[in-house]
PDB file of C-alpha atoms and ligand atoms in Angstrom:
ATOM      1  CA  MET A 143    -121.586  -7.605  52.632  1.00 96.00           C
ATOM      2  CA  ILE A 144    -121.243 -11.176  53.248  1.00 98.00           C
ATOM      3  CA  ILE A 145    -120.199 -12.595  56.332  1.00 98.00           C
ATOM      4  CA  ASP A 146    -119.600 -16.141  56.935  1.00 98.00           C
ATOM      5  CA  MET A 147    -119.964 -15.999  61.031  1.00 98.00           C
ATOM      6  CA  HIS A 148    -118.343 -19.311  61.332  1.00 98.00           C
ATOM      7  CA  MET A 149    -115.086 -20.441  60.163  1.00 97.00           C
ATOM      8  CA  HIS A 150    -111.606 -22.289  61.833  1.00 95.00           C
ATOM      9  CA  ILE A 151    -108.675 -22.832  60.981  1.00 93.00           C
ATOM     10  CA  GLY A 152    -106.479 -26.148  61.726  1.00 90.00           C
ATOM     11  CA  ASP A 153    -106.504 -29.825  61.047  1.00 86.00           C
ATOM     12  CA  PHE A 154    -110.054 -31.741  61.830  1.00 86.00           C
ATOM     13  CA  THR A 155    -108.399 -35.186  60.841  1.00 82.00           C
ATOM     14  CA  PHE A 156    -109.596 -37.554  63.376  1.00 75.00           C
ATOM     15  CA  THR A 157    -109.113 -41.133  61.957  1.00 76.00           C
ATOM     16  CA  PRO A 158    -106.781 -42.196  60.205  1.00 75.00           C
ATOM     17  CA  GLY A 159    -106.025 -42.086  56.506  1.00 78.00           C
ATOM     18  CA  GLU A 160    -109.184 -39.907  55.852  1.00 80.00           C
ATOM     19  CA  GLY A 161    -107.272 -38.218  53.380  1.00 85.00           C
ATOM     20  CA  ARG A 162    -109.182 -34.762  54.051  1.00 87.00           C
ATOM     21  CA  VAL A 163    -107.085 -30.994  53.356  1.00 91.00           C
ATOM     22  CA  PRO A 164    -106.739 -29.115  56.640  1.00 90.00           C
ATOM     23  CA  LEU A 165    -108.360 -25.926  56.919  1.00 93.00           C
ATOM     24  CA  THR A 166    -105.418 -22.872  56.714  1.00 94.00           C
ATOM     25  CA  TRP A 167    -105.222 -19.205  55.964  1.00 96.00           C
ATOM     26  CA  GLU A 168    -104.635 -19.395  52.362  1.00 97.00           C
ATOM     27  CA  ASN A 169    -106.971 -21.893  51.418  1.00 97.00           C
ATOM     28  CA  GLN A 170    -109.894 -20.495  53.886  1.00 97.00           C
ATOM     29  CA  LEU A 171    -108.578 -16.701  52.073  1.00 98.00           C
ATOM     30  CA  ALA A 172    -109.180 -19.097  48.697  1.00 98.00           C
ATOM     31  CA  ARG A 173    -112.729 -20.034  49.791  1.00 97.00           C
ATOM     32  CA  LEU A 174    -114.351 -16.665  50.990  1.00 98.00           C
ATOM     33  CA  ASP A 175    -113.043 -15.330  47.180  1.00 98.00           C
ATOM     34  CA  GLU A 176    -113.997 -18.195  45.139  1.00 97.00           C
ATOM     35  CA  GLU A 177    -117.704 -18.015  47.088  1.00 97.00           C
ATOM     36  CA  GLY A 178    -117.628 -14.393  47.078  1.00 98.00           C
ATOM     37  CA  ILE A 179    -117.659 -13.853  50.891  1.00 98.00           C
ATOM     38  CA  ASP A 180    -116.389 -10.071  52.436  1.00 98.00           C
ATOM     39  CA  LEU A 181    -115.615 -11.325  55.679  1.00 98.00           C
ATOM     40  CA  ALA A 182    -115.022 -14.428  58.306  1.00 98.00           C
ATOM     41  CA  VAL A 183    -115.473 -14.224  61.741  1.00 98.00           C
ATOM     42  CA  MET A 184    -112.712 -17.067  62.843  1.00 98.00           C
ATOM     43  CA  LEU A 185    -113.690 -18.980  65.946  1.00 97.00           C
ATOM     44  CA  PRO A 186    -110.410 -20.169  67.109  1.00 95.00           C
ATOM     45  CA  VAL A 187    -110.096 -24.019  68.333  1.00 89.00           C
ATOM     46  CA  TYR A 188    -108.076 -25.524  70.752  1.00 84.00           C
ATOM     47  CA  ASN A 189    -106.635 -28.067  72.718  1.00 74.00           C
ATOM     48  CA  ALA A 190    -109.413 -27.871  75.173  1.00 66.00           C
ATOM     49  CA  SER A 191    -109.963 -30.679  78.645  1.00 65.00           C
ATOM     50  CA  PRO A 192    -110.757 -33.891  77.451  1.00 61.00           C
ATOM     51  CA  GLU A 193    -114.455 -32.769  78.045  1.00 65.00           C
ATOM     52  CA  GLY A 194    -114.124 -29.461  76.069  1.00 63.00           C
ATOM     53  CA  ALA A 195    -112.692 -31.625  73.073  1.00 63.00           C
ATOM     54  CA  PRO A 196    -114.522 -32.364  69.819  1.00 63.00           C
ATOM     55  CA  PRO A 197    -114.150 -36.058  69.331  1.00 61.00           C
ATOM     56  CA  GLY A 198    -111.570 -37.654  68.102  1.00 61.00           C
ATOM     57  CA  VAL A 199    -107.878 -38.352  68.202  1.00 58.00           C
ATOM     58  CA  ALA A 200    -106.257 -35.388  69.588  1.00 57.00           C
ATOM     59  CA  LEU A 201    -102.987 -36.966  68.257  1.00 58.00           C
ATOM     60  CA  LEU A 202    -103.919 -35.951  64.644  1.00 62.00           C
ATOM     61  CA  ASP A 203    -105.141 -32.387  65.936  1.00 64.00           C
ATOM     62  CA  GLU A 204    -102.577 -29.610  65.290  1.00 66.00           C
ATOM     63  CA  ARG A 205    -104.654 -26.628  65.832  1.00 71.00           C
ATOM     64  CA  MET A 206    -102.565 -23.584  66.973  1.00 79.00           C
ATOM     65  CA  SER A 207    -103.850 -22.080  70.242  1.00 88.00           C
ATOM     66  CA  VAL A 208    -105.825 -19.211  70.627  1.00 94.00           C
ATOM     67  CA  ARG A 209    -102.901 -16.763  70.956  1.00 95.00           C
ATOM     68  CA  ASP A 210    -101.285 -17.880  67.797  1.00 93.00           C
ATOM     69  CA  GLN A 211    -104.523 -17.788  66.275  1.00 95.00           C
ATOM     70  CA  VAL A 212    -105.749 -14.443  67.323  1.00 97.00           C
ATOM     71  CA  LEU A 213    -102.451 -13.159  66.627  1.00 97.00           C
ATOM     72  CA  ASP A 214    -102.178 -14.522  62.973  1.00 96.00           C
ATOM     73  CA  ALA A 215    -105.255 -13.575  62.617  1.00 97.00           C
ATOM     74  CA  ALA A 216    -104.357  -9.905  62.154  1.00 97.00           C
ATOM     75  CA  ARG A 217    -102.205 -10.560  59.069  1.00 97.00           C
ATOM     76  CA  TYR A 218    -105.918 -10.184  57.120  1.00 97.00           C
ATOM     77  CA  PRO A 219    -107.504  -7.219  58.648  1.00 94.00           C
ATOM     78  CA  GLY A 220    -110.759  -6.627  56.044  1.00 94.00           C
ATOM     79  CA  ARG A 221    -110.570 -10.069  55.814  1.00 97.00           C
ATOM     80  CA  ILE A 222    -110.431 -11.703  58.981  1.00 98.00           C
ATOM     81  CA  VAL A 223    -112.518 -10.894  62.194  1.00 98.00           C
ATOM     82  CA  PRO A 224    -110.967 -12.650  65.422  1.00 98.00           C
ATOM     83  CA  PHE A 225    -112.917 -14.191  68.122  1.00 98.00           C
ATOM     84  CA  GLY A 226    -110.989 -15.313  71.392  1.00 98.00           C
ATOM     85  CA  ASN A 227    -111.908 -18.056  72.737  1.00 96.00           C
ATOM     86  CA  LEU A 228    -111.832 -19.410  76.699  1.00 94.00           C
ATOM     87  CA  ASP A 229    -113.270 -22.136  78.626  1.00 93.00           C
ATOM     88  CA  PRO A 230    -115.547 -21.445  81.847  1.00 95.00           C
ATOM     89  CA  ARG A 231    -113.371 -24.092  84.231  1.00 92.00           C
ATOM     90  CA  TRP A 232    -110.372 -21.724  83.688  1.00 89.00           C
ATOM     91  CA  GLY A 233    -109.132 -20.147  86.868  1.00 85.00           C
ATOM     92  CA  SER A 234    -109.304 -23.797  88.629  1.00 85.00           C
ATOM     93  CA  ASN A 235    -113.017 -23.991  88.444  1.00 89.00           C
ATOM     94  CA  SER A 236    -113.765 -21.158  90.300  1.00 92.00           C
ATOM     95  CA  PRO A 237    -117.268 -19.465  89.707  1.00 94.00           C
ATOM     96  CA  ASN A 238    -116.256 -16.060  90.785  1.00 95.00           C
ATOM     97  CA  TYR A 239    -112.880 -16.458  88.728  1.00 96.00           C
ATOM     98  CA  ASP A 240    -112.110 -12.936  86.929  1.00 97.00           C
ATOM     99  CA  PHE A 241    -111.897 -12.999  83.253  1.00 97.00           C
ATOM    100  CA  SER A 242    -111.279  -9.817  82.659  1.00 97.00           C
ATOM    101  CA  PRO A 243    -107.194 -10.049  82.198  1.00 96.00           C
ATOM    102  CA  VAL A 244    -107.682 -12.552  79.124  1.00 96.00           C
ATOM    103  CA  LEU A 245    -110.847 -10.362  78.034  1.00 98.00           C
ATOM    104  CA  GLU A 246    -109.007  -7.659  77.663  1.00 98.00           C
ATOM    105  CA  TRP A 247    -106.253  -8.849  75.893  1.00 98.00           C
ATOM    106  CA  PHE A 248    -108.942 -10.311  73.390  1.00 98.00           C
ATOM    107  CA  VAL A 249    -110.360  -6.891  73.327  1.00 98.00           C
ATOM    108  CA  ALA A 250    -106.637  -5.446  72.363  1.00 98.00           C
ATOM    109  CA  GLN A 251    -106.408  -7.586  69.742  1.00 97.00           C
ATOM    110  CA  GLY A 252    -109.649  -6.291  67.994  1.00 97.00           C
ATOM    111  CA  CYS A 253    -111.182  -9.448  69.076  1.00 98.00           C
ATOM    112  CA  LYS A 254    -115.549  -8.770  67.977  1.00 98.00           C
ATOM    113  CA  GLY A 255    -116.534 -11.694  70.720  1.00 98.00           C
ATOM    114  CA  VAL A 256    -115.608 -15.137  71.731  1.00 98.00           C
ATOM    115  CA  GLY A 257    -116.423 -18.709  71.377  1.00 95.00           C
ATOM    116  CA  GLU A 258    -117.205 -21.134  70.056  1.00 95.00           C
ATOM    117  CA  VAL A 259    -117.445 -22.647  73.756  1.00 95.00           C
ATOM    118  CA  THR A 260    -117.827 -26.048  73.698  1.00 92.00           C
ATOM    119  CA  ALA A 261    -117.081 -26.687  77.771  1.00 91.00           C
ATOM    120  CA  HIS A 262    -119.449 -30.214  78.345  1.00 90.00           C
ATOM    121  CA  LEU A 263    -121.041 -28.328  81.365  1.00 94.00           C
ATOM    122  CA  PRO A 264    -124.361 -27.507  81.758  1.00 96.00           C
ATOM    123  CA  PHE A 265    -125.437 -23.965  80.575  1.00 98.00           C
ATOM    124  CA  ASP A 266    -126.272 -22.995  83.921  1.00 98.00           C
ATOM    125  CA  ASP A 267    -123.406 -24.081  85.814  1.00 97.00           C
ATOM    126  CA  ASP A 268    -122.041 -21.881  88.083  1.00 97.00           C
ATOM    127  CA  ARG A 269    -118.533 -21.066  86.272  1.00 97.00           C
ATOM    128  CA  VAL A 270    -120.718 -20.918  83.031  1.00 98.00           C
ATOM    129  CA  VAL A 271    -122.961 -18.258  84.027  1.00 98.00           C
ATOM    130  CA  ASN A 272    -119.856 -16.628  85.467  1.00 98.00           C
ATOM    131  CA  MET A 273    -118.008 -16.360  82.295  1.00 98.00           C
ATOM    132  CA  PHE A 274    -120.708 -14.940  80.072  1.00 98.00           C
ATOM    133  CA  ARG A 275    -121.774 -12.325  82.689  1.00 98.00           C
ATOM    134  CA  GLN A 276    -118.440 -10.773  82.052  1.00 98.00           C
ATOM    135  CA  LEU A 277    -118.168 -11.466  78.746  1.00 98.00           C
ATOM    136  CA  GLY A 278    -121.498  -9.266  78.677  1.00 98.00           C
ATOM    137  CA  SER A 279    -119.879  -6.437  80.468  1.00 98.00           C
ATOM    138  CA  TYR A 280    -117.232  -6.744  77.691  1.00 98.00           C
ATOM    139  CA  LYS A 281    -119.519  -6.208  75.311  1.00 98.00           C
ATOM    140  CA  LEU A 282    -118.429  -9.536  73.800  1.00 98.00           C
ATOM    141  CA  PRO A 283    -121.279 -12.075  71.810  1.00 98.00           C
ATOM    142  CA  VAL A 284    -120.338 -15.623  72.619  1.00 98.00           C
ATOM    143  CA  THR A 285    -120.823 -18.464  69.754  1.00 98.00           C
ATOM    144  CA  ILE A 286    -121.740 -21.359  71.876  1.00 98.00           C
ATOM    145  CA  GLU A 287    -121.622 -25.439  70.537  1.00 96.00           C
ATOM    146  CA  SER A 288    -124.874 -27.084  72.309  1.00 95.00           C
ATOM    147  CA  ALA A 289    -125.224 -30.550  73.074  1.00 89.00           C
ATOM    148  CA  GLY A 290    -127.149 -33.056  75.538  1.00 89.00           C
ATOM    149  CA  THR A 291    -126.039 -34.734  78.606  1.00 86.00           C
ATOM    150  CA  GLU A 292    -124.703 -37.729  77.459  1.00 79.00           C
ATOM    151  CA  ALA A 293    -120.722 -38.911  77.078  1.00 77.00           C
ATOM    152  CA  GLY A 294    -119.472 -38.528  73.670  1.00 74.00           C
ATOM    153  CA  SER A 295    -120.673 -35.132  72.220  1.00 80.00           C
ATOM    154  CA  TYR A 296    -119.008 -31.954  73.173  1.00 84.00           C
ATOM    155  CA  GLY A 297    -120.705 -28.307  73.505  1.00 92.00           C
ATOM    156  CA  LEU A 298    -122.920 -26.930  76.309  1.00 96.00           C
ATOM    157  CA  GLN A 299    -125.782 -29.600  77.827  1.00 96.00           C
ATOM    158  CA  ASP A 300    -128.848 -29.343  78.123  1.00 96.00           C
ATOM    159  CA  GLU A 301    -131.978 -30.807  78.062  1.00 95.00           C
ATOM    160  CA  PRO A 302    -135.112 -31.399  75.737  1.00 96.00           C
ATOM    161  CA  GLY A 303    -137.115 -28.211  76.260  1.00 97.00           C
ATOM    162  CA  ALA A 304    -133.681 -25.859  76.575  1.00 98.00           C
ATOM    163  CA  PRO A 305    -134.467 -25.102  79.998  1.00 98.00           C
ATOM    164  CA  ARG A 306    -130.394 -24.321  81.249  1.00 98.00           C
ATOM    165  CA  LEU A 307    -130.418 -22.468  77.880  1.00 98.00           C
ATOM    166  CA  GLU A 308    -133.328 -20.074  79.337  1.00 98.00           C
ATOM    167  CA  ARG A 309    -131.983 -19.928  82.878  1.00 98.00           C
ATOM    168  CA  LEU A 310    -128.909 -18.595  81.700  1.00 98.00           C
ATOM    169  CA  LEU A 311    -130.481 -15.984  78.990  1.00 98.00           C
ATOM    170  CA  ARG A 312    -132.217 -15.237  81.952  1.00 98.00           C
ATOM    171  CA  THR A 313    -129.641 -14.709  84.216  1.00 98.00           C
ATOM    172  CA  ALA A 314    -126.693 -13.083  81.711  1.00 98.00           C
ATOM    173  CA  PRO A 315    -129.361 -10.664  80.196  1.00 98.00           C
ATOM    174  CA  GLN A 316    -126.366  -8.371  78.834  1.00 98.00           C
ATOM    175  CA  THR A 317    -124.561 -11.245  77.091  1.00 98.00           C
ATOM    176  CA  THR A 318    -125.647 -12.187  73.404  1.00 98.00           C
ATOM    177  CA  ILE A 319    -125.615 -15.806  72.776  1.00 98.00           C
ATOM    178  CA  ILE A 320    -125.354 -17.365  69.394  1.00 98.00           C
ATOM    179  CA  GLY A 321    -126.680 -20.611  69.204  1.00 98.00           C
ATOM    180  CA  HIS A 322    -125.512 -23.261  67.243  1.00 98.00           C
ATOM    181  CA  GLY A 323    -124.759 -26.670  67.142  1.00 96.00           C
ATOM    182  CA  PRO A 324    -127.070 -30.326  67.250  1.00 96.00           C
ATOM    183  CA  GLY A 325    -128.365 -29.329  70.532  1.00 96.00           C
ATOM    184  CA  PHE A 326    -129.364 -26.009  69.492  1.00 98.00           C
ATOM    185  CA  TRP A 327    -130.940 -26.622  66.345  1.00 98.00           C
ATOM    186  CA  ALA A 328    -133.049 -29.732  67.369  1.00 98.00           C
ATOM    187  CA  GLU A 329    -135.003 -27.179  69.350  1.00 98.00           C
ATOM    188  CA  ILE A 330    -136.722 -25.722  66.352  1.00 98.00           C
ATOM    189  CA  SER A 331    -139.491 -28.587  67.434  1.00 98.00           C
ATOM    190  CA  ARG A 332    -141.373 -29.437  69.816  1.00 97.00           C
ATOM    191  CA  GLU A 333    -140.662 -32.892  69.580  1.00 96.00           C
ATOM    192  CA  VAL A 334    -137.210 -33.487  71.094  1.00 95.00           C
ATOM    193  CA  ARG A 335    -135.707 -36.787  71.954  1.00 94.00           C
ATOM    194  CA  PRO A 336    -132.331 -36.873  74.061  1.00 91.00           C
ATOM    195  CA  VAL A 337    -131.177 -38.619  71.608  1.00 91.00           C
ATOM    196  CA  ASP A 338    -132.104 -36.086  68.750  1.00 93.00           C
ATOM    197  CA  LYS A 339    -129.898 -33.297  71.025  1.00 91.00           C
ATOM    198  CA  TRP A 340    -126.233 -34.556  69.513  1.00 90.00           C
ATOM    199  CA  GLY A 341    -128.687 -35.693  65.781  1.00 92.00           C
ATOM    200  CA  TYR A 342    -129.508 -34.405  63.548  1.00 95.00           C
ATOM    201  CA  PRO A 343    -133.604 -35.234  63.591  1.00 95.00           C
ATOM    202  CA  LYS A 344    -135.190 -35.226  59.916  1.00 96.00           C
ATOM    203  CA  GLY A 345    -138.851 -34.898  59.498  1.00 96.00           C
ATOM    204  CA  LYS A 346    -142.118 -32.335  60.389  1.00 97.00           C
ATOM    205  CA  VAL A 347    -141.142 -29.538  62.571  1.00 97.00           C
ATOM    206  CA  ALA A 348    -143.881 -29.869  65.380  1.00 97.00           C
ATOM    207  CA  GLU A 349    -145.333 -26.272  65.999  1.00 97.00           C
ATOM    208  CA  GLY A 350    -144.442 -24.783  69.609  1.00 97.00           C
ATOM    209  CA  GLY A 351    -140.586 -25.455  69.629  1.00 98.00           C
ATOM    210  CA  ALA A 352    -138.329 -24.129  72.441  1.00 98.00           C
ATOM    211  CA  LEU A 353    -135.894 -22.372  69.848  1.00 98.00           C
ATOM    212  CA  PRO A 354    -138.329 -20.037  68.244  1.00 98.00           C
ATOM    213  CA  ARG A 355    -139.953 -19.160  71.356  1.00 98.00           C
ATOM    214  CA  LEU A 356    -136.804 -18.083  72.934  1.00 98.00           C
ATOM    215  CA  LEU A 357    -135.542 -16.465  69.776  1.00 98.00           C
ATOM    216  CA  ARG A 358    -138.757 -14.557  70.054  1.00 98.00           C
ATOM    217  CA  GLU A 359    -138.713 -13.844  74.063  1.00 98.00           C
ATOM    218  CA  TYR A 360    -134.826 -12.872  74.630  1.00 98.00           C
ATOM    219  CA  PRO A 361    -133.282 -10.189  72.455  1.00 98.00           C
ATOM    220  CA  ASN A 362    -129.843 -11.697  73.873  1.00 98.00           C
ATOM    221  CA  LEU A 363    -130.372 -14.465  71.419  1.00 98.00           C
ATOM    222  CA  TYR A 364    -129.265 -15.054  68.217  1.00 98.00           C
ATOM    223  CA  ALA A 365    -129.144 -18.164  66.269  1.00 98.00           C
ATOM    224  CA  ASP A 366    -126.131 -19.208  63.643  1.00 98.00           C
ATOM    225  CA  ILE A 367    -127.454 -21.525  60.548  1.00 98.00           C
ATOM    226  CA  SER A 368    -123.628 -22.995  60.094  1.00 98.00           C
ATOM    227  CA  ALA A 369    -123.046 -26.829  60.249  1.00 97.00           C
ATOM    228  CA  ASP A 370    -124.973 -30.039  59.171  1.00 96.00           C
ATOM    229  CA  SER A 371    -127.294 -28.746  62.370  1.00 97.00           C
ATOM    230  CA  GLY A 372    -128.397 -25.425  61.264  1.00 98.00           C
ATOM    231  CA  PHE A 373    -128.829 -26.906  57.571  1.00 98.00           C
ATOM    232  CA  ASN A 374    -130.900 -29.945  58.787  1.00 98.00           C
ATOM    233  CA  ALA A 375    -133.199 -27.616  61.010  1.00 98.00           C
ATOM    234  CA  LEU A 376    -134.123 -25.282  58.100  1.00 98.00           C
ATOM    235  CA  THR A 377    -134.277 -27.655  55.638  1.00 98.00           C
ATOM    236  CA  ARG A 378    -135.918 -30.929  57.314  1.00 98.00           C
ATOM    237  CA  ASP A 379    -139.207 -29.434  57.108  1.00 98.00           C
ATOM    238  CA  PRO A 380    -138.891 -26.996  53.807  1.00 98.00           C
ATOM    239  CA  ALA A 381    -141.830 -25.073  54.416  1.00 98.00           C
ATOM    240  CA  PHE A 382    -141.240 -24.385  58.044  1.00 98.00           C
ATOM    241  CA  GLY A 383    -137.507 -23.544  57.432  1.00 98.00           C
ATOM    242  CA  LEU A 384    -139.104 -20.911  54.902  1.00 98.00           C
ATOM    243  CA  ALA A 385    -141.148 -19.246  57.593  1.00 98.00           C
ATOM    244  CA  PHE A 386    -138.755 -19.667  60.362  1.00 98.00           C
ATOM    245  CA  LEU A 387    -136.648 -17.398  57.632  1.00 98.00           C
ATOM    246  CA  HIS A 388    -138.983 -14.622  57.639  1.00 98.00           C
ATOM    247  CA  LEU A 389    -139.748 -15.082  61.524  1.00 98.00           C
ATOM    248  CA  PHE A 390    -136.326 -14.642  62.650  1.00 98.00           C
ATOM    249  CA  GLN A 391    -134.930 -12.318  59.634  1.00 98.00           C
ATOM    250  CA  ASP A 392    -133.267 -10.438  61.985  1.00 98.00           C
ATOM    251  CA  LYS A 393    -131.817 -12.793  64.078  1.00 98.00           C
ATOM    252  CA  LEU A 394    -130.227 -15.447  61.659  1.00 98.00           C
ATOM    253  CA  LEU A 395    -126.705 -15.256  61.263  1.00 98.00           C
ATOM    254  CA  PHE A 396    -124.833 -17.327  58.150  1.00 98.00           C
ATOM    255  CA  GLY A 397    -121.867 -19.073  58.603  1.00 98.00           C
ATOM    256  CA  THR A 398    -120.365 -22.650  57.246  1.00 98.00           C
ATOM    257  CA  ASP A 399    -118.527 -24.170  60.056  1.00 97.00           C
ATOM    258  CA  THR A 400    -116.001 -25.424  57.149  1.00 95.00           C
ATOM    259  CA  CYS A 401    -113.689 -28.345  58.878  1.00 92.00           C
ATOM    260  CA  PHE A 402    -111.999 -29.367  55.837  1.00 93.00           C
ATOM    261  CA  ALA A 403    -110.813 -27.068  52.618  1.00 94.00           C
ATOM    262  CA  ASP A 404    -111.662 -29.717  50.137  1.00 95.00           C
ATOM    263  CA  ALA A 405    -114.700 -30.572  47.773  1.00 94.00           C
ATOM    264  CA  ALA A 406    -116.901 -32.710  50.097  1.00 93.00           C
ATOM    265  CA  GLY A 407    -115.941 -30.194  52.731  1.00 94.00           C
ATOM    266  CA  LYS A 408    -117.785 -27.810  51.683  1.00 95.00           C
ATOM    267  CA  ARG A 409    -121.066 -26.084  53.102  1.00 97.00           C
ATOM    268  CA  PRO A 410    -124.325 -25.817  51.140  1.00 98.00           C
ATOM    269  CA  GLN A 411    -126.005 -22.835  53.505  1.00 98.00           C
ATOM    270  CA  LEU A 412    -124.840 -19.612  51.288  1.00 98.00           C
ATOM    271  CA  GLY A 413    -126.289 -21.455  47.847  1.00 98.00           C
ATOM    272  CA  PHE A 414    -129.139 -22.228  50.051  1.00 98.00           C
ATOM    273  CA  LEU A 415    -130.046 -18.956  50.679  1.00 98.00           C
ATOM    274  CA  LYS A 416    -129.011 -17.365  46.870  1.00 98.00           C
ATOM    275  CA  GLY A 417    -131.243 -19.894  45.388  1.00 98.00           C
ATOM    276  CA  LEU A 418    -134.375 -18.759  47.771  1.00 98.00           C
ATOM    277  CA  ARG A 419    -134.046 -15.067  46.721  1.00 98.00           C
ATOM    278  CA  GLU A 420    -133.608 -16.244  43.108  1.00 98.00           C
ATOM    279  CA  SER A 421    -136.779 -17.585  43.129  1.00 98.00           C
ATOM    280  CA  GLY A 422    -138.452 -14.831  45.198  1.00 98.00           C
ATOM    281  CA  GLN A 423    -138.985 -17.119  48.130  1.00 98.00           C
ATOM    282  CA  ILE A 424    -137.173 -14.854  50.559  1.00 98.00           C
ATOM    283  CA  THR A 425    -136.836 -10.997  49.928  1.00 98.00           C
ATOM    284  CA  PRO A 426    -133.318  -9.439  48.776  1.00 98.00           C
ATOM    285  CA  GLU A 427    -133.795  -7.991  52.314  1.00 98.00           C
ATOM    286  CA  ILE A 428    -134.111 -10.327  54.100  1.00 98.00           C
ATOM    287  CA  TYR A 429    -130.928 -11.766  52.176  1.00 98.00           C
ATOM    288  CA  SER A 430    -128.611  -9.731  53.324  1.00 98.00           C
ATOM    289  CA  LYS A 431    -129.650  -8.610  56.703  1.00 98.00           C
ATOM    290  CA  ILE A 432    -128.943 -12.915  56.911  1.00 98.00           C
ATOM    291  CA  THR A 433    -125.808 -12.848  54.892  1.00 98.00           C
ATOM    292  CA  GLY A 434    -124.110  -9.767  56.741  1.00 98.00           C
ATOM    293  CA  ALA A 435    -126.305  -6.913  57.817  1.00 98.00           C
ATOM    294  CA  ASN A 436    -126.973  -8.933  61.233  1.00 98.00           C
ATOM    295  CA  ALA A 437    -123.428  -9.844  61.753  1.00 98.00           C
ATOM    296  CA  SER A 438    -122.206  -6.727  60.837  1.00 97.00           C
ATOM    297  CA  ALA A 439    -124.499  -4.687  63.315  1.00 97.00           C
ATOM    298  CA  LEU A 440    -124.194  -7.042  65.882  1.00 98.00           C
ATOM    299  CA  LEU A 441    -119.919  -6.715  65.292  1.00 97.00           C
ATOM    300  CA  GLY A 442    -120.333  -3.169  65.057  1.00 95.00           C
ATOM    301  CA  ILE A 443    -118.524  -3.824  61.528  1.00 93.00           C
ATOM    302  CA  LYS A 444    -118.953  -1.085  58.955  1.00 83.00           C
ATOM    303  CA  SER A 445    -119.117  -2.054  55.201  1.00 68.00           C
ATOM    304  CA  ALA A 446    -116.365  -0.975  53.434  1.00 56.00           C
TER     305      ALA A 446
HETATM  306 ZN1  LIG B1938    -117.382 -24.634  64.767  1.00 61.76          ZN
END
């Protein structure tokens, strides 16, 4: 079973006249059929506060509410697995806010996790820790967007070396965190400049990066390989990328983070993994773990 761990619905057009094709339920189901993907995990994106929203012109951003996306997902059982989504600042910015009413609603609607969390707050902010601990007590894994500390990015913030992510992993040990985004994937290398936390660093990976260490040391950390950030990290140094796929075959989750339903919006991840399997660089077992078995075990999805 192949599972796309990172799928959205909505219009991600930020520049007038871009001429891109927004994501709809219909064209996303057609994409899954075309690519041979059995299931997709829908991460609701919503018009968050300015610090939590992707950069761009909000007026062109015709996304639905989290509630609408979760309710609509129920029309596609067996194809779409919904996640809920929320912001650590909800509840008047209180670090003691009780999120259980909304988490119970998510669980009742069949949500298998939460994300992606895009709030531009430090990973170890009290409000983030409070929300993540509660996600753990509801056994809801959480997908995170990750960035550096400078303005003009979005997602949970950290410094090079990921000390704040590590603090969150340690203070919320019951919570499964699914890492994603430039700030997360830059840490595949030991050499990370602040600018790399919101970029796509190229070239050889320096051994001893925070990401391999955290994946090794924290059972509650997983990684989704979606988007340019995940793909860049796995391919910037092909030999390192291949060794990384072997080493963390139980922790990596295939995803696309497709943002547009046109030819330019196609993501290379699945074709890349298929190519590695066909050329014998990864075993069929590693391929099936990364493309679906790890996700179905994590989310408690039984294969059909
Ligand atoms: Zn995304």
